[in-house]
Coordinates of N, CA and C in Angstrom, one line a residue:
X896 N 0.8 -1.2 0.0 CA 0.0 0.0 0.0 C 0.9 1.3 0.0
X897 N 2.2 1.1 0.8 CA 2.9 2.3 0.9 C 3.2 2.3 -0.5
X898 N 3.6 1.9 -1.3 CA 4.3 1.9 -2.5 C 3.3 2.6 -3.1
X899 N 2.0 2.1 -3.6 CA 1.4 2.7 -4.5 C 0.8 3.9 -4.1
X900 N 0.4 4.7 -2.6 CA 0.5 6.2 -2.2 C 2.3 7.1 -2.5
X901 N 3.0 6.3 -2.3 CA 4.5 6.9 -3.2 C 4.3 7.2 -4.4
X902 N 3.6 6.3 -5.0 CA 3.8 6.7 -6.6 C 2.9 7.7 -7.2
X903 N 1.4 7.6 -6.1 CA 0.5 8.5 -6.5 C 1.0 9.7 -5.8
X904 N 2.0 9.8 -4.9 CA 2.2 11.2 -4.8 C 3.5 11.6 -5.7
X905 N 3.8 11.3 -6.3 CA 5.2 11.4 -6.8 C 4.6 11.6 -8.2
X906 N 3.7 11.1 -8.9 CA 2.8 11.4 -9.8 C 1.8 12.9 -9.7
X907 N 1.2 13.1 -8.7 CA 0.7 14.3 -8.1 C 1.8 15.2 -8.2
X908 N 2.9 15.4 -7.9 CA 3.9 16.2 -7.8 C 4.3 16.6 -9.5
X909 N 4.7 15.5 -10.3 CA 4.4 15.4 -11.9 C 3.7 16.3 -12.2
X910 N 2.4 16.1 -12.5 CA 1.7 16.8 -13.1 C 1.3 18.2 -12.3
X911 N 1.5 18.4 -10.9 CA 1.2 19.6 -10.7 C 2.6 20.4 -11.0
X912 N 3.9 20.2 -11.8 CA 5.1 20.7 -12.3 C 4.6 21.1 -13.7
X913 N 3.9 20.2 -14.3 CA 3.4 20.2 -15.9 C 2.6 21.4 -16.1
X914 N 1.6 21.6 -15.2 CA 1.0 22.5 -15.5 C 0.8 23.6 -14.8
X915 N 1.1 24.3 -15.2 CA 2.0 25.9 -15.0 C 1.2 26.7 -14.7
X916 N -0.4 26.5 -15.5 CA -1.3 27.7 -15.7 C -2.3 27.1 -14.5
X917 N -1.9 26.2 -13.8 CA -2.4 25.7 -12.2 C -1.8 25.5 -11.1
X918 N -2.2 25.8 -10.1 CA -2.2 26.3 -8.6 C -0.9 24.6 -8.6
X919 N 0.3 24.6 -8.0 CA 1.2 23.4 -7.3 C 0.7 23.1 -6.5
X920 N 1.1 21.8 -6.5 CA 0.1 20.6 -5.3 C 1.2 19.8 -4.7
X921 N 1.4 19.5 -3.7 CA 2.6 19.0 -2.9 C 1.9 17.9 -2.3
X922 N 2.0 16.7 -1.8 CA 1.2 15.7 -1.0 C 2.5 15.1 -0.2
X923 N 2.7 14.9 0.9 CA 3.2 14.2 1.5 C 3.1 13.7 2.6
X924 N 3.0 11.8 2.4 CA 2.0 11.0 3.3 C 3.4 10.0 4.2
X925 N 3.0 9.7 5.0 CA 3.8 8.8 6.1 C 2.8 7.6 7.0
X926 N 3.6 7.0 7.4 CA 2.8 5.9 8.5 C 3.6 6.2 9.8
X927 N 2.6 5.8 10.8 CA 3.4 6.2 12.4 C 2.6 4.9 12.7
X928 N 3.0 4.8 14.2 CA 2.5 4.0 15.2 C 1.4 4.3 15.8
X929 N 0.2 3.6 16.2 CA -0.9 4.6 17.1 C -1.9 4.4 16.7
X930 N -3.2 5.2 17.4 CA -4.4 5.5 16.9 C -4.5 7.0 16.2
X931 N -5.6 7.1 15.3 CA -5.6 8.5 14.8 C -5.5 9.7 16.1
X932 N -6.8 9.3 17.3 CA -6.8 10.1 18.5 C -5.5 9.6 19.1
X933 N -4.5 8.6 19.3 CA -3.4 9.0 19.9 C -2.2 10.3 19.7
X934 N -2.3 9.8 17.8 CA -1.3 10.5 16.9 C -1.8 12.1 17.0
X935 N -3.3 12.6 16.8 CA -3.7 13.9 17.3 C -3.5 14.6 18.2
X936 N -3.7 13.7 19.3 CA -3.4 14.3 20.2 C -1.8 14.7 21.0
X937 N -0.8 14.4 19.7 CA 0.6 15.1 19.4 C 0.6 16.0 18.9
X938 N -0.2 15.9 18.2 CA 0.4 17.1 16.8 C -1.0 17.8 16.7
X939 N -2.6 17.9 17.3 CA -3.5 18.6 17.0 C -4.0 19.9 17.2
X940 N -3.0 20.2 18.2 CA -3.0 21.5 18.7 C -2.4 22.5 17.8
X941 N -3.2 23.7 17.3 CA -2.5 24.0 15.9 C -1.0 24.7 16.1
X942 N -0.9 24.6 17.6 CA 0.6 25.3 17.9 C 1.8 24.1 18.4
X943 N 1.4 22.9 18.4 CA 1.9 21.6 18.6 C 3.3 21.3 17.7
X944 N 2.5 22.3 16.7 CA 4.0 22.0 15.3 C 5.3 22.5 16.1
X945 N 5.5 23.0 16.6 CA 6.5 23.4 17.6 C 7.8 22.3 18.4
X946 N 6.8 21.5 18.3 CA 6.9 20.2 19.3 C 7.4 19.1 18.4
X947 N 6.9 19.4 16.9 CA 7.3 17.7 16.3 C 8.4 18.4 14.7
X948 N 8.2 19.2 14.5 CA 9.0 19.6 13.5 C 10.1 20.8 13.4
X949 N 11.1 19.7 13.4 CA 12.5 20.5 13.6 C 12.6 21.9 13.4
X950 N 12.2 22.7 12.5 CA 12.6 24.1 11.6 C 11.8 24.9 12.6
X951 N 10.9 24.2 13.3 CA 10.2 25.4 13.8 C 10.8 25.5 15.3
X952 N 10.8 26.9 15.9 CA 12.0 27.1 17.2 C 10.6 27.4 18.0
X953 N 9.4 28.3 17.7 CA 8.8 28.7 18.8 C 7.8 28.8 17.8
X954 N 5.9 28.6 18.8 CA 5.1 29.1 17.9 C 4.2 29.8 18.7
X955 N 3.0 30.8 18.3 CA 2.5 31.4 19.3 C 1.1 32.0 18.8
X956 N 0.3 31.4 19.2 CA -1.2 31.2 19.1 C -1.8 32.4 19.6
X957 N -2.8 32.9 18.5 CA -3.4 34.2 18.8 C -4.8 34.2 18.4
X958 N -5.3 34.7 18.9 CA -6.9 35.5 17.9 C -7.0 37.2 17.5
X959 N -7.6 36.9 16.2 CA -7.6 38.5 15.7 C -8.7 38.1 14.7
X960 N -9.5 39.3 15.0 CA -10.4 39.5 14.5 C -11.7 37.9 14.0
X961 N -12.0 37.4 15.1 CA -12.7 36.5 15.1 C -11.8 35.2 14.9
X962 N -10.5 35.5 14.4 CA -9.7 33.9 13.4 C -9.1 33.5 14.4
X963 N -8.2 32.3 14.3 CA -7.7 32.0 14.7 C -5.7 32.3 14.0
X964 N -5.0 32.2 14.8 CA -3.3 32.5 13.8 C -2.5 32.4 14.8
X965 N -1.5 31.8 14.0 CA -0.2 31.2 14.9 C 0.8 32.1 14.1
X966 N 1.9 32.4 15.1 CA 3.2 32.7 14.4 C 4.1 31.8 14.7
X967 N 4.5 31.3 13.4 CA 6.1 30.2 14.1 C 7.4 31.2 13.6
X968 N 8.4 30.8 14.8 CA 9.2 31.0 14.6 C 10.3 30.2 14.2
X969 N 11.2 30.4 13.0 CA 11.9 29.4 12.8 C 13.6 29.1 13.4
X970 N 14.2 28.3 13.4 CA 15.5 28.1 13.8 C 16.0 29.4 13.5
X971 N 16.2 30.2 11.9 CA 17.0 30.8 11.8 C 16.5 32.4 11.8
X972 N 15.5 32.1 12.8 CA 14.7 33.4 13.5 C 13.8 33.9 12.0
X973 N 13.4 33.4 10.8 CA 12.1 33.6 10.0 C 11.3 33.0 10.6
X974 N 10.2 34.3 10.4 CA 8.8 34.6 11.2 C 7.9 33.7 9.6
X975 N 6.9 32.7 10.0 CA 5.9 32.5 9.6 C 4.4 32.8 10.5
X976 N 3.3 33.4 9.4 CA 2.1 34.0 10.2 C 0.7 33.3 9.3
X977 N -0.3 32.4 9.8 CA -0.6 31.3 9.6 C -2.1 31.6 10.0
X978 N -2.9 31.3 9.5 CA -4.4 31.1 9.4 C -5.0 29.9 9.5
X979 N -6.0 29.6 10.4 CA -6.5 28.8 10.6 C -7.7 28.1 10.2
X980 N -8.2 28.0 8.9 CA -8.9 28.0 8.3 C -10.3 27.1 8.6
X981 N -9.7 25.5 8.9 CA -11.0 24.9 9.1 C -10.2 23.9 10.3
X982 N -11.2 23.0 10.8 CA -11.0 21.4 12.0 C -11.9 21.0 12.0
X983 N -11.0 19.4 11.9 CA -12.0 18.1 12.0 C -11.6 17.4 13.4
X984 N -12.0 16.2 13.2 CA -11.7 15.8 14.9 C -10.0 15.2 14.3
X985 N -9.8 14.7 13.2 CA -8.2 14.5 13.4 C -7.6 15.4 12.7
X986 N -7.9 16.4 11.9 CA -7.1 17.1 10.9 C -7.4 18.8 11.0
X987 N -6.9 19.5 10.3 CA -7.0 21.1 10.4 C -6.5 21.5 9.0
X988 N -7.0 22.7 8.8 CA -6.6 23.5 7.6 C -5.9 25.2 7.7
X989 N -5.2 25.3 7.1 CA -4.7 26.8 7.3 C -4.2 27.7 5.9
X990 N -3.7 28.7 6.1 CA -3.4 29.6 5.1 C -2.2 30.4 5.5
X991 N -1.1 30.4 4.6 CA -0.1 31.2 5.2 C -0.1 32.6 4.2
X992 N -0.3 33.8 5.7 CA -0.4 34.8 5.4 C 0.7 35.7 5.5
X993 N 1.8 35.4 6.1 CA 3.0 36.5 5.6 C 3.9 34.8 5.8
X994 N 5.1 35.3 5.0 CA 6.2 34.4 5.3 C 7.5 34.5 4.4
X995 N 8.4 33.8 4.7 CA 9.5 34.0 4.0 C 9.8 32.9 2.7
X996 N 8.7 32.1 3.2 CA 9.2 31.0 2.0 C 8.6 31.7 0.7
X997 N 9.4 30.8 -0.7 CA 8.8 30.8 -2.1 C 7.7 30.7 -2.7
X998 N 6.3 31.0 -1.8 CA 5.3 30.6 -2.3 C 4.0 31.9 -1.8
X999 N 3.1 32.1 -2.6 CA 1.8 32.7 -2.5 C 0.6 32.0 -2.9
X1000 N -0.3 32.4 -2.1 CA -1.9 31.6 -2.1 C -1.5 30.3 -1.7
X1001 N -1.1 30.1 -0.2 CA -0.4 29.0 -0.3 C -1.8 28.6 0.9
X1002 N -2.5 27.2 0.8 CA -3.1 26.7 1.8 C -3.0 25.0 1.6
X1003 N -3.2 24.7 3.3 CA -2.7 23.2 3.3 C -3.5 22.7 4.5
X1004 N -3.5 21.2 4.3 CA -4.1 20.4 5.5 C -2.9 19.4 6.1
X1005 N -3.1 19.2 7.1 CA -2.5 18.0 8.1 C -3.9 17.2 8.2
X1006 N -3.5 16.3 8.1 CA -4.7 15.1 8.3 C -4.0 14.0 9.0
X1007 N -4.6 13.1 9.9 CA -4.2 11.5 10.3 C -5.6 11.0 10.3
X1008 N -5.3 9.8 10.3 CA -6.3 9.1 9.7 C -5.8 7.6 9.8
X1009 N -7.1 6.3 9.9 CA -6.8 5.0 10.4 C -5.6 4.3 8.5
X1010 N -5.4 3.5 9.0 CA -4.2 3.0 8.2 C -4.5 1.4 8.1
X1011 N -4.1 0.9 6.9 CA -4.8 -0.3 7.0 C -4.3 -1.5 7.6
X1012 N -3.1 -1.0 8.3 CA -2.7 -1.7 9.5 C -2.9 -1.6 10.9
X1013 N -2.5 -2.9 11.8 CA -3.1 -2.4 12.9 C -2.2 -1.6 13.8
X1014 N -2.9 -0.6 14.7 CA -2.1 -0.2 15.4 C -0.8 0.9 14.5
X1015 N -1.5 1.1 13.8 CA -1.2 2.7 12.5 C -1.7 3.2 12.2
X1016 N -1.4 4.6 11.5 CA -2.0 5.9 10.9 C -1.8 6.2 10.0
X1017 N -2.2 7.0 8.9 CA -1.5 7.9 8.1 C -1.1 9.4 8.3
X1018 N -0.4 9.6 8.1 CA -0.2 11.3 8.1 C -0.3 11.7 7.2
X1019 N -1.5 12.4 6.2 CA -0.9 13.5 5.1 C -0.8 14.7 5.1
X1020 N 0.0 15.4 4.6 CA 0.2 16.8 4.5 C 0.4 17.0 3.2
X1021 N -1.1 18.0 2.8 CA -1.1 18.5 1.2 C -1.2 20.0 1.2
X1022 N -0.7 20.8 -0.1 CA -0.9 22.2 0.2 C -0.8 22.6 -1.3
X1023 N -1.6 23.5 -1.9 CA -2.0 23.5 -3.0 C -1.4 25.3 -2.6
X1024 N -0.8 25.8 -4.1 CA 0.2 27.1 -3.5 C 0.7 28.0 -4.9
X1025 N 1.1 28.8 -5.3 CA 1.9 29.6 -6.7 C 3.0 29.9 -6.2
X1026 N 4.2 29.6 -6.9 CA 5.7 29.9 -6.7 C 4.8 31.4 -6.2
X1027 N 6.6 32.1 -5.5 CA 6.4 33.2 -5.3 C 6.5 34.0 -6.7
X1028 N 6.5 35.7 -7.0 CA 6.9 36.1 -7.9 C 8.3 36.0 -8.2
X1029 N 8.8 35.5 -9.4 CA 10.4 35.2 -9.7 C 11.0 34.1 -9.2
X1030 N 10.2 33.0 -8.9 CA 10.7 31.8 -8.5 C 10.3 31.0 -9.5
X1031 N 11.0 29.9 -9.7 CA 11.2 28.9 -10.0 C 9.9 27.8 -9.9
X1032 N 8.7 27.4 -10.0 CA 8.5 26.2 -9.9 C 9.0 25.3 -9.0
X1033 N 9.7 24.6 -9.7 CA 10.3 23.5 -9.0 C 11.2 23.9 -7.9
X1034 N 11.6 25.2 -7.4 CA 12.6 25.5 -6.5 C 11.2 25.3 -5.1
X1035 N 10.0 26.0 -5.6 CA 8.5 26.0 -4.7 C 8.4 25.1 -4.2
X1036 N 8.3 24.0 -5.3 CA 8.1 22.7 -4.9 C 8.9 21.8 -4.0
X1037 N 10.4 21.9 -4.3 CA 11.2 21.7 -3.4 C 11.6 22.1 -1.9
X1038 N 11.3 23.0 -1.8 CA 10.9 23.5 -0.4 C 10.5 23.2 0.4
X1039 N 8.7 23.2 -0.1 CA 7.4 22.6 0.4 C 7.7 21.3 0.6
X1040 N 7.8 20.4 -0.2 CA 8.7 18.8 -0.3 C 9.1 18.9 1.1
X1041 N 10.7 19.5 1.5 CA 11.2 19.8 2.0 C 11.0 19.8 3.8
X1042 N 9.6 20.5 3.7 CA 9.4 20.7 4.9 C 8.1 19.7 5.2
X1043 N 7.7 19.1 4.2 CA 6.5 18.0 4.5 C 7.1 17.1 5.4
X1044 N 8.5 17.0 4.2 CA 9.3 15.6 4.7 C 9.7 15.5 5.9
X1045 N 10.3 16.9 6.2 CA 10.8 16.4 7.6 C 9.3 17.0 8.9
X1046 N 8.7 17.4 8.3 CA 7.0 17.3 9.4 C 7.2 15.8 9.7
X1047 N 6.4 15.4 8.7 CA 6.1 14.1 8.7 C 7.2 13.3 9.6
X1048 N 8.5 13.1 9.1 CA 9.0 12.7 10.0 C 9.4 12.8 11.6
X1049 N 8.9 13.9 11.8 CA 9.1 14.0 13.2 C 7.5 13.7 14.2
X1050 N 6.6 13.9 13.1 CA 5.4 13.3 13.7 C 5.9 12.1 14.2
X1051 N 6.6 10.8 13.0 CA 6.5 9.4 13.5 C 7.4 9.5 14.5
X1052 N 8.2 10.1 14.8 CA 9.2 10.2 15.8 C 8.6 10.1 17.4
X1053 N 7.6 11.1 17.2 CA 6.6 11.7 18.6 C 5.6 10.4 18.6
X1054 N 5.3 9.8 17.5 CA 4.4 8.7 17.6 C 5.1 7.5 18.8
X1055 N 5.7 7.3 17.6 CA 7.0 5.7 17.9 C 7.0 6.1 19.1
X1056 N 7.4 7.5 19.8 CA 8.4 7.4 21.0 C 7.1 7.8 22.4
X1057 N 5.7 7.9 21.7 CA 4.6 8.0 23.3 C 4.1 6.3 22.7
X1058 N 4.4 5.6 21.6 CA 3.2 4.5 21.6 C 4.7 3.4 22.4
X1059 N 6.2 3.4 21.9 CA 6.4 2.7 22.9 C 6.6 3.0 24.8
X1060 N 6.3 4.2 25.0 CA 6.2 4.7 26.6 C 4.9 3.9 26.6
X1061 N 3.7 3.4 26.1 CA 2.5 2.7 26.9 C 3.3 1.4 27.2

C-alpha cells in the first residue's frame, strides 16, 4: 500500500510541475505507530508544530479578528504567520499569510487518519500554493517537499516514542 500512495504522490507532484497555468500541489504521506486520537493528540493542537517539526524554534497562538493565527518562529529566527482556516476531529486546515518562504496563495491540510494496518496511521500533508513572484516552480516545490518531509518525520518520531512509553 505504501508503494502505491509513493507513486500517487510522486505522480501528483508530476503533473502539478506540468502545469503551470495551475495552482502546485505537494502531497506528503507517512505511517506512524498509534491511533488517529493517539497521533492527534501530538500534533492537534494547531501550535503543537513546535513540538514535532525540527525548523520550527517557537510558535504562538493568537486571535484577531474573530480567526484564529499562529506565528512560528523558525531556527534561523524567520517569522511564519498562519491562518486557521478549518477542524475536524483528526485534521486542520490553514493559510499562510506572511512568510518567508517561495510561495503565495499558499493553503494546506494536516490530516491522520486510520491506516490499513493495525495499530497505524496515516499522516498526510497537502498544500496547494503559486511559486512566489520570480521563483522557479520547481525550487517551490522543493521546499514545500522539503518541509513535508521532515513534518512528517518528526510526527512518526513523537508517535513511535509515546506509543512505545505505553
Amino acid at each position: 500500500m505504501r508503494i502505491v500512495k509513493t507513486g500517487f504522490a510522486a505522480l501528483a507532484a508530476t503533473v502539478a510541475l506540468s502545469a503551470a497555468a495551475h495552482a502546485v500541489e505537494v502531497k506528503k504521506r507517512g505511517e506512524a505507530p498509534g491511533t488517529p486520537e493517539s497521533v492527534w493528540a501530538i500534533v492537534g493542537d494547531f501550535c503543537a508544530i513546535k513540538d514535532w517539526h525540527p525548523a520550527v524554534a517557537e510558535c504562538e497562538r493568537f486571535e484577531e479578528g474573530g480567526d484564529t493565527y499562529r506565528t512560528l518562529t523558525l531556527g534561523d529566527g524567520g517569522k511564519i504567520k498562519e491562518k486557521l482556516t478549518k477542524t475536524g476531529d483528526t485534521s486542520y486546515s490553514y493559510e499562510i499569510i506572511e512568510s518567508p518562504l517561495p510561495v503565495k496563495n499558499y493553503s494546506a491540510t494536516l490530516e491522520i487518519d486510520e491506516d490499513d494496518e493495525e495499530n497505524a496511521v496515516e499522516i498526510e500533508w497537502e498544500a496547494e500554493f503559486d511559486p512566489a513572484d520570480g521563483v522557479e516552480e520547481a525550487k517551490a516545490v522543493e521546499v514545500i517537499t522539503g518541509i513535508f518531509k521532515d513534518g512528517v518525520t518528526g510526527i512518526r518520531k513523537k508517535a513511535k516514542a509515546a506509543d512505545e512509553a505505553q
